XYZ file of C-alpha atoms in Angstrom:
506
model
C 111.399 4.554 -4.067
C 112.699 1.233 -5.119
C 112.216 -1.864 -3.101
C 115.528 -3.565 -2.134
C 115.814 -7.129 -0.632
C 118.950 -7.061 1.318
C 120.555 -4.477 3.468
C 123.277 -3.764 1.066
C 120.588 -2.660 -1.357
C 119.462 0.274 0.810
C 120.649 3.928 0.587
C 124.327 3.919 1.302
C 126.418 7.036 1.761
C 130.018 7.638 0.911
C 131.753 10.423 2.477
C 135.473 10.797 1.552
C 137.814 13.627 2.665
C 139.233 15.292 -0.333
C 139.118 12.779 -3.029
C 140.299 9.928 -0.828
C 138.293 7.041 -2.315
C 140.769 4.551 -0.999
C 139.795 5.471 2.556
C 136.690 3.207 2.374
C 138.622 -0.045 2.249
C 137.078 -1.308 5.349
C 133.734 0.323 4.723
C 131.582 -1.833 2.429
C 128.508 0.312 3.438
C 130.350 3.353 2.126
C 130.645 5.535 5.337
C 134.212 5.954 6.229
C 135.286 6.720 9.741
C 137.171 9.843 8.624
C 134.289 11.243 6.863
C 131.739 10.512 9.595
C 134.063 12.427 11.988
C 134.412 15.418 9.646
C 130.526 15.845 9.457
C 130.253 15.375 13.308
C 133.223 17.953 13.956
C 131.492 20.368 11.799
C 128.164 19.949 13.739
C 129.988 20.570 17.065
C 131.801 23.588 15.613
C 128.564 24.980 14.377
C 126.987 24.549 17.740
C 129.697 26.586 19.434
C 129.520 29.276 16.914
C 125.719 29.688 16.940
C 125.367 29.268 20.579
C 124.205 32.820 20.996
C 122.670 33.540 17.763
C 119.111 34.703 17.635
C 117.086 32.825 14.907
C 114.092 34.391 13.139
C 111.639 31.715 13.924
C 108.862 33.183 11.661
C 110.884 33.286 8.377
C 111.666 30.773 5.727
C 115.410 30.719 4.407
C 115.675 30.120 0.605
C 118.686 28.188 -0.492
C 119.785 28.410 -4.156
C 120.785 25.125 -5.839
C 122.944 24.623 -8.896
C 122.253 21.323 -10.752
C 125.066 19.797 -12.808
C 123.553 17.423 -15.278
C 126.474 15.309 -16.070
C 126.717 13.493 -19.473
C 129.386 11.358 -21.088
C 132.325 13.279 -22.901
C 130.328 12.897 -26.175
C 127.247 14.518 -24.653
C 125.015 11.402 -24.517
C 123.282 9.979 -21.400
C 122.605 13.523 -19.863
C 119.994 13.272 -17.104
C 116.942 15.270 -17.860
C 116.149 18.759 -16.435
C 112.628 17.171 -15.413
C 114.491 14.862 -13.083
C 116.230 17.575 -11.266
C 112.922 19.540 -11.011
C 111.264 16.587 -9.428
C 114.041 16.154 -7.087
C 113.925 19.732 -5.905
C 110.021 19.441 -5.486
C 110.607 16.326 -3.240
C 113.456 18.090 -1.354
C 111.229 21.070 -0.583
C 108.526 18.906 0.802
C 110.997 17.027 3.009
C 112.571 20.401 4.420
C 109.218 22.452 4.763
C 108.911 21.921 8.534
C 112.537 23.212 9.030
C 111.714 26.578 7.332
C 114.233 25.741 4.699
C 113.307 25.863 1.037
C 115.410 25.385 -2.090
C 115.234 27.269 -5.350
C 116.844 26.783 -8.771
C 119.946 28.834 -9.332
C 120.676 27.397 -12.665
C 121.446 24.247 -14.660
C 124.927 23.383 -15.695
C 125.848 20.851 -18.432
C 129.071 19.060 -17.718
C 130.351 16.443 -20.251
C 132.978 13.947 -18.614
C 132.767 10.259 -18.914
C 134.862 9.715 -15.710
C 132.621 11.676 -13.599
C 129.451 10.530 -15.243
C 130.218 6.710 -14.343
C 132.839 7.053 -11.471
C 132.260 10.177 -9.629
C 133.713 9.231 -6.242
C 137.183 8.663 -7.859
C 137.114 11.858 -9.929
C 136.693 14.362 -7.247
C 139.402 16.502 -8.616
C 137.467 16.921 -11.833
C 134.386 17.749 -9.972
C 136.389 20.459 -8.015
C 137.141 22.313 -11.152
C 133.310 22.787 -11.860
C 132.564 24.214 -8.278
C 131.018 27.680 -7.966
C 130.480 28.788 -4.412
C 127.387 30.927 -4.680
C 124.901 28.022 -4.593
C 124.579 24.652 -3.263
C 126.142 22.332 -5.919
C 124.487 18.988 -6.785
C 125.895 16.644 -9.536
C 123.593 14.092 -11.086
C 125.549 11.272 -12.534
C 124.891 7.908 -13.880
C 127.046 5.976 -11.360
C 128.837 6.851 -8.222
C 131.570 4.284 -8.976
C 130.984 2.142 -5.915
C 128.609 -0.732 -5.814
C 125.117 0.048 -4.512
C 126.125 3.641 -3.507
C 123.264 5.894 -4.528
C 124.660 9.339 -3.412
C 127.273 10.897 -1.245
C 128.138 14.291 0.237
C 131.753 15.383 -0.211
C 133.196 17.256 2.722
C 134.894 19.390 4.156
C 132.838 22.545 4.229
C 135.579 24.791 5.157
C 139.273 25.006 5.017
C 142.057 24.808 2.309
C 140.650 21.521 0.931
C 136.934 22.645 0.848
C 134.733 20.681 -1.321
C 131.155 20.780 -0.013
C 129.096 19.289 -2.834
C 126.572 16.370 -3.316
C 126.516 13.708 -5.955
C 123.553 11.455 -6.667
C 122.716 8.886 -9.370
C 119.884 9.762 -11.766
C 117.908 6.639 -10.924
C 117.560 7.698 -7.197
C 117.881 11.531 -6.964
C 114.202 12.081 -7.074
C 112.994 9.664 -4.485
C 111.742 10.663 -1.176
C 114.815 9.856 0.859
C 118.184 9.766 -0.902
C 118.677 13.569 -1.645
C 117.124 14.610 1.808
C 119.385 12.269 3.496
C 122.516 13.631 1.807
C 121.217 17.203 2.409
C 121.097 16.221 6.092
C 124.893 15.380 5.919
C 125.389 18.597 3.959
C 123.838 20.357 7.021
C 126.271 18.484 9.252
C 123.928 15.891 10.571
C 125.728 12.519 11.413
C 123.860 9.208 11.001
C 122.033 8.166 14.198
C 124.307 4.979 14.427
C 127.662 7.165 14.452
C 130.515 4.974 15.270
C 129.043 1.952 13.503
C 129.317 2.935 9.854
C 132.273 0.746 9.083
C 130.694 -2.529 10.112
C 129.526 -4.800 7.384
C 125.936 -5.432 8.299
C 125.504 -3.444 11.595
C 125.117 -5.012 14.921
C 125.795 -8.651 15.112
C 125.493 -10.182 18.684
C 128.120 -12.818 17.663
C 130.590 -10.086 16.976
C 129.504 -7.038 18.989
C 127.929 -8.895 21.920
C 124.540 -8.482 23.851
C 124.718 -6.227 25.710
C 127.175 -4.127 23.521
C 130.336 -2.960 25.137
C 130.969 0.700 26.013
C 132.793 1.530 22.804
C 131.418 1.423 19.270
C 133.258 -0.605 16.626
C 135.207 2.596 15.536
C 136.993 2.250 18.846
C 136.671 5.976 19.577
C 133.078 6.604 20.144
C 130.960 5.649 23.056
C 127.809 3.767 22.514
C 124.730 5.665 23.488
C 122.556 4.333 26.338
C 118.791 3.917 25.792
C 118.037 6.264 28.603
C 120.079 9.103 27.049
C 122.194 9.707 30.013
C 125.342 9.947 27.911
C 123.756 11.362 24.729
C 125.956 14.493 24.853
C 129.041 12.442 24.550
C 128.096 9.438 22.635
C 126.725 8.218 19.291
C 125.751 11.105 17.195
C 125.596 13.638 20.029
C 122.087 14.385 19.345
C 120.031 13.607 22.279
C 116.437 13.181 20.767
C 117.751 10.455 18.321
C 117.285 7.010 20.042
C 120.417 4.885 20.526
C 121.058 3.108 17.294
C 123.745 0.565 16.387
C 123.168 0.378 12.684
C 121.075 -2.770 12.417
C 120.791 -5.488 9.588
C 117.459 -4.506 8.187
C 116.616 -7.936 6.875
C 116.533 -8.933 10.571
C 113.490 -6.768 10.824
C 110.802 -5.920 8.157
C 112.948 -3.040 6.920
C 110.981 -0.396 8.712
C 109.781 -2.017 12.098
C 112.661 -2.950 14.306
C 112.088 -6.339 16.006
C 115.533 -7.272 17.282
C 116.754 -7.566 20.820
C 119.888 -5.493 20.917
C 120.961 -4.115 24.509
C 122.925 -1.212 25.452
C 125.860 -1.493 27.812
C 123.549 -1.360 30.756
C 121.408 -4.240 29.303
C 118.397 -1.870 28.102
C 116.807 -2.918 25.026
C 117.064 -0.498 22.185
C 114.204 1.072 20.334
C 115.694 2.836 17.341
C 113.767 5.179 15.159
C 113.609 3.728 11.554
C 111.856 6.550 9.980
C 114.499 9.133 10.731
C 115.784 10.599 7.411
C 119.465 9.993 8.611
C 118.794 6.262 9.035
C 118.991 3.748 6.054
C 115.773 1.864 6.359
C 113.111 2.370 3.595
C 109.928 3.369 5.393
C 108.244 6.447 3.979
C 106.972 9.130 6.165
C 110.406 10.236 7.066
C 111.181 13.090 9.633
C 113.990 14.981 11.379
C 113.869 15.183 15.125
C 113.692 18.795 16.889
C 117.303 18.573 17.844
C 118.352 17.546 14.294
C 116.434 20.563 13.076
C 118.372 22.799 15.320
C 121.603 21.506 13.995
C 120.340 22.092 10.501
C 119.758 25.617 11.424
C 123.155 26.233 12.950
C 124.725 24.848 9.860
C 122.626 27.029 7.588
C 123.433 30.290 9.381
C 127.142 29.451 10.236
C 129.829 31.250 8.639
C 130.742 28.040 6.611
C 127.554 28.420 4.603
C 127.448 32.120 3.921
C 127.699 31.401 0.257
C 124.212 29.609 0.149
C 122.471 32.134 2.419
C 122.233 35.322 0.447
C 118.806 36.443 1.666
C 117.021 36.290 -1.620
C 113.264 35.519 -1.824
C 112.524 33.709 -5.118
C 109.384 33.824 -7.083
C 107.352 31.425 -4.810
C 103.984 31.466 -6.888
C 102.413 28.193 -7.413
C 102.337 27.001 -10.910
C 98.840 25.683 -11.593
C 97.697 23.663 -14.656
C 99.795 22.482 -17.723
C 100.189 24.433 -20.934
C 97.913 23.926 -23.945
C 99.879 23.161 -27.111
C 98.828 25.708 -29.878
C 101.132 24.979 -32.870
C 101.955 22.717 -34.636
C 98.679 21.087 -34.088
C 98.448 17.361 -33.317
C 99.241 14.979 -36.190
C 100.195 17.933 -38.576
C 102.765 17.668 -41.324
C 105.038 20.746 -41.919
C 106.414 21.217 -45.126
C 109.695 22.562 -43.925
C 112.112 21.048 -41.379
C 114.763 23.671 -40.446
C 112.420 26.427 -39.137
C 109.400 25.158 -37.093
C 107.667 27.470 -34.540
C 106.530 25.717 -31.495
C 103.850 27.697 -29.450
C 101.838 27.111 -26.282
C 99.712 28.947 -23.890
C 101.067 30.515 -20.695
C 100.130 29.008 -17.226
C 99.659 30.874 -13.991
C 102.816 31.211 -11.894
C 105.264 29.896 -14.605
C 108.009 32.218 -16.000
C 109.889 29.495 -17.903
C 109.068 26.306 -19.565
C 110.628 22.977 -20.312
C 110.141 22.145 -23.973
C 110.927 18.433 -25.063
C 110.951 17.386 -28.652
C 111.494 13.659 -29.148
C 112.059 11.721 -32.364
C 109.823 8.885 -32.767
C 111.891 5.692 -32.724
C 115.628 6.218 -32.210
C 117.299 9.628 -31.732
C 118.181 12.014 -28.947
C 115.451 14.162 -27.225
C 115.956 17.882 -27.437
C 115.178 19.525 -23.942
C 115.069 23.345 -24.039
C 114.438 25.831 -21.158
C 112.411 28.639 -22.786
C 111.578 31.984 -21.097
C 108.398 32.546 -23.055
C 105.647 30.695 -24.804
C 107.274 29.783 -28.135
C 110.418 28.377 -29.544
C 111.727 28.349 -32.985
C 113.479 24.969 -33.957
C 116.018 25.008 -36.650
C 117.793 21.824 -36.177
C 115.105 18.924 -36.804
C 115.604 16.351 -39.361
C 113.600 16.184 -42.707
C 110.854 13.637 -43.112
C 110.812 12.649 -39.429
C 108.050 12.237 -36.814
C 108.472 13.964 -33.523
C 106.535 14.055 -30.265
C 106.677 17.344 -28.274
C 105.323 18.579 -24.868
C 105.779 21.471 -22.388
C 106.105 21.835 -18.664
C 105.742 25.117 -16.790
C 107.700 26.025 -13.726
C 109.519 28.809 -11.782
C 112.638 28.932 -9.771
C 110.898 27.780 -6.711
C 107.780 25.782 -7.724
C 108.959 22.813 -9.865
C 106.214 20.258 -9.015
C 103.841 20.894 -12.123
C 103.487 18.215 -14.781
C 103.855 18.035 -18.595
C 101.192 19.108 -21.188
C 99.529 16.533 -23.287
C 101.749 15.409 -26.178
C 101.471 16.392 -29.762
C 103.081 14.642 -32.789
C 104.277 16.253 -36.009
C 105.891 15.267 -39.140
C 108.535 17.331 -40.855
C 108.741 17.770 -44.662
C 111.825 18.044 -46.892
C 111.606 21.697 -47.919
C 114.471 24.095 -46.701
C 113.146 27.233 -45.404
C 114.902 30.059 -47.415
C 114.407 33.608 -48.675
C 111.459 32.648 -50.894
C 109.319 31.985 -47.906
C 109.108 35.710 -47.039
C 108.112 37.500 -50.275
C 107.659 40.849 -48.662
C 111.375 41.051 -47.976
C 113.759 41.260 -51.034
C 116.910 40.917 -49.194
C 118.304 40.985 -45.538
C 121.598 40.629 -43.801
C 123.274 40.536 -40.429
C 126.504 42.638 -40.182
C 129.227 42.599 -38.972
C 129.556 38.943 -38.774
C 131.354 37.926 -36.614
C 130.755 40.747 -34.193
C 132.901 41.492 -31.110
C 131.461 40.866 -27.694
C 129.741 43.849 -26.090
C 129.544 45.483 -29.519
C 126.383 45.913 -31.765
C 125.313 44.150 -34.957
C 122.755 45.322 -37.443
C 119.896 43.568 -39.190
C 119.554 45.219 -42.500
C 116.482 44.681 -44.555
C 115.348 45.717 -48.038
C 111.617 45.530 -48.897
C 109.350 47.128 -51.414
C 106.565 48.526 -49.104
C 107.932 48.016 -45.633
C 107.151 45.158 -43.323
C 106.515 44.385 -39.640
C 108.674 41.743 -38.134
C 109.639 40.011 -34.919
C 113.431 39.910 -34.566
C 114.679 37.076 -32.072
C 117.857 35.835 -30.980
C 118.302 32.189 -30.060
C 121.114 30.146 -28.654
C 122.490 27.462 -31.066
C 120.448 24.883 -29.051
C 117.167 26.935 -29.663
C 116.669 28.782 -26.340
C 115.091 32.202 -26.773
C 117.419 34.943 -25.608
C 115.644 38.032 -26.805
C 112.590 39.193 -28.792
C 111.387 42.516 -30.112
C 109.074 43.808 -32.683
C 110.078 46.235 -35.346
C 108.634 47.982 -38.401
C 111.074 48.020 -41.363
C 110.489 50.864 -43.774
C 110.069 50.364 -47.488
C 113.508 50.260 -49.204
C 116.577 49.785 -46.962
C 116.220 49.974 -43.193
C 118.298 48.684 -40.387
C 117.838 47.660 -36.688
C 120.779 47.905 -34.168
C 120.992 45.004 -31.822
C 123.677 45.266 -28.844
C 125.269 42.029 -27.709
C 125.647 42.934 -24.025
C 125.272 40.027 -21.942
C 125.825 37.367 -24.591
C 128.904 35.263 -24.176
C 131.139 34.531 -27.171
C 129.771 31.772 -29.318
C 127.359 31.053 -32.279
C 123.772 32.402 -32.290
C 120.768 32.475 -34.446
C 118.964 35.500 -35.609
C 115.431 34.964 -36.658
C 113.249 37.407 -38.798
C 109.611 36.432 -38.525
C 106.655 37.980 -40.465
C 103.181 36.929 -41.205
C 104.516 35.332 -44.315
C 107.013 33.249 -42.710
C 110.444 33.085 -40.784
C 114.005 33.545 -42.001
C 117.026 32.739 -40.042
C 120.831 33.484 -40.193
C 123.666 32.512 -37.839
C 125.990 35.073 -36.349
C 129.216 34.599 -34.286
C 130.267 36.661 -31.283
C 133.966 36.757 -30.595
C 136.159 38.144 -27.888
């Protein structure tokens, strides 16, 4: 986590009811009065709904997450999948004691420069991307408000339902930011509820010492140190100590050393390490009552869509892949058909392959469900680094393999590379969605081949081994499950690989 030198450099949270960014005009810290009240209102509603609910205290609830990796409109600047995987790893560690764990539903790739650099003022565009069958997290470059690292967008229910989280890529994988926002998603207010709209928190010259009965929002009672009014004051959570949002440079950022007094004159002792506070401490935690409110939210009707009762693959991923081919410091004569291979590792059922040009250029990042990938879009006479990371939908904490370097040549891979095949074709092309196309092969003596289908970005979608007879033979391939678009069909034999493009249309 980054070290900040002033209070305003700490994590700030911006909650805005449907797309009303202007509501924060008197809230330089980012928390609006309206948004704070919406989170607290939902917490109280959940308590009422779940009052007689019998929780399974021995079970873990698995929550699906959909990460939107937001790029500029031209596709540049996109956060990496590895960043999101690290963020989920840290999030699971933070919520392990709550018997709440998260797993990867999917990655979505959204190109919009407005959302990329100014998310808070483009909520209507985010709204168009929402799919309510997983918890939706948008990773962007900039929220659009100075020093705001992340925000949760309520409400969770009603005609204006939003219910998403936005975080900037430079902070999403630290040990506080996303866990803090997830607390708000699960309807936890700040411990200093009622004080969010002050500029620097409690100031004796402005707020008095002792403070008055009412917090600066004018509508919330200040909590007493002895907790006698905790059910109707502050954050309405009784085991979070009274807190009036303190200017942390007045302490050492983690150890409170001020002399604020509650309305009765008792000295405060706020908990700086609470996940829902702003201080940078490490060793953050939720109180037992906060955990109860998280459970209330998770099992409430407002969150049915993130509680499908699914148990994902929870096998631990151990080790890192060993890179097989191309070997390190190898020159490949061709450039448009290079097969990357690596070893499988225990627990992993998918791999993140990164292929990075040396010097300038964009890194290709590919999710591969297997241990090889055919790259068809590398540049000629170019050096590339490549490495692989294994993971599954739940365990995302493993690291990358070692890194190999290769150099492409200038030969174009064509039919002469596979002399055992006289001719081949893919027909019909284009092919209609949910119909079949045929791979037709003419060979002298027959040939065994692996027939693969790749997305246009190189993701392996299907693979099958097939023996083509001598003369003319054909293989039928259904397109069921493939969305309309452009795909690559690869024919790989011991002598080499050939590729063709095929279009699937409505």
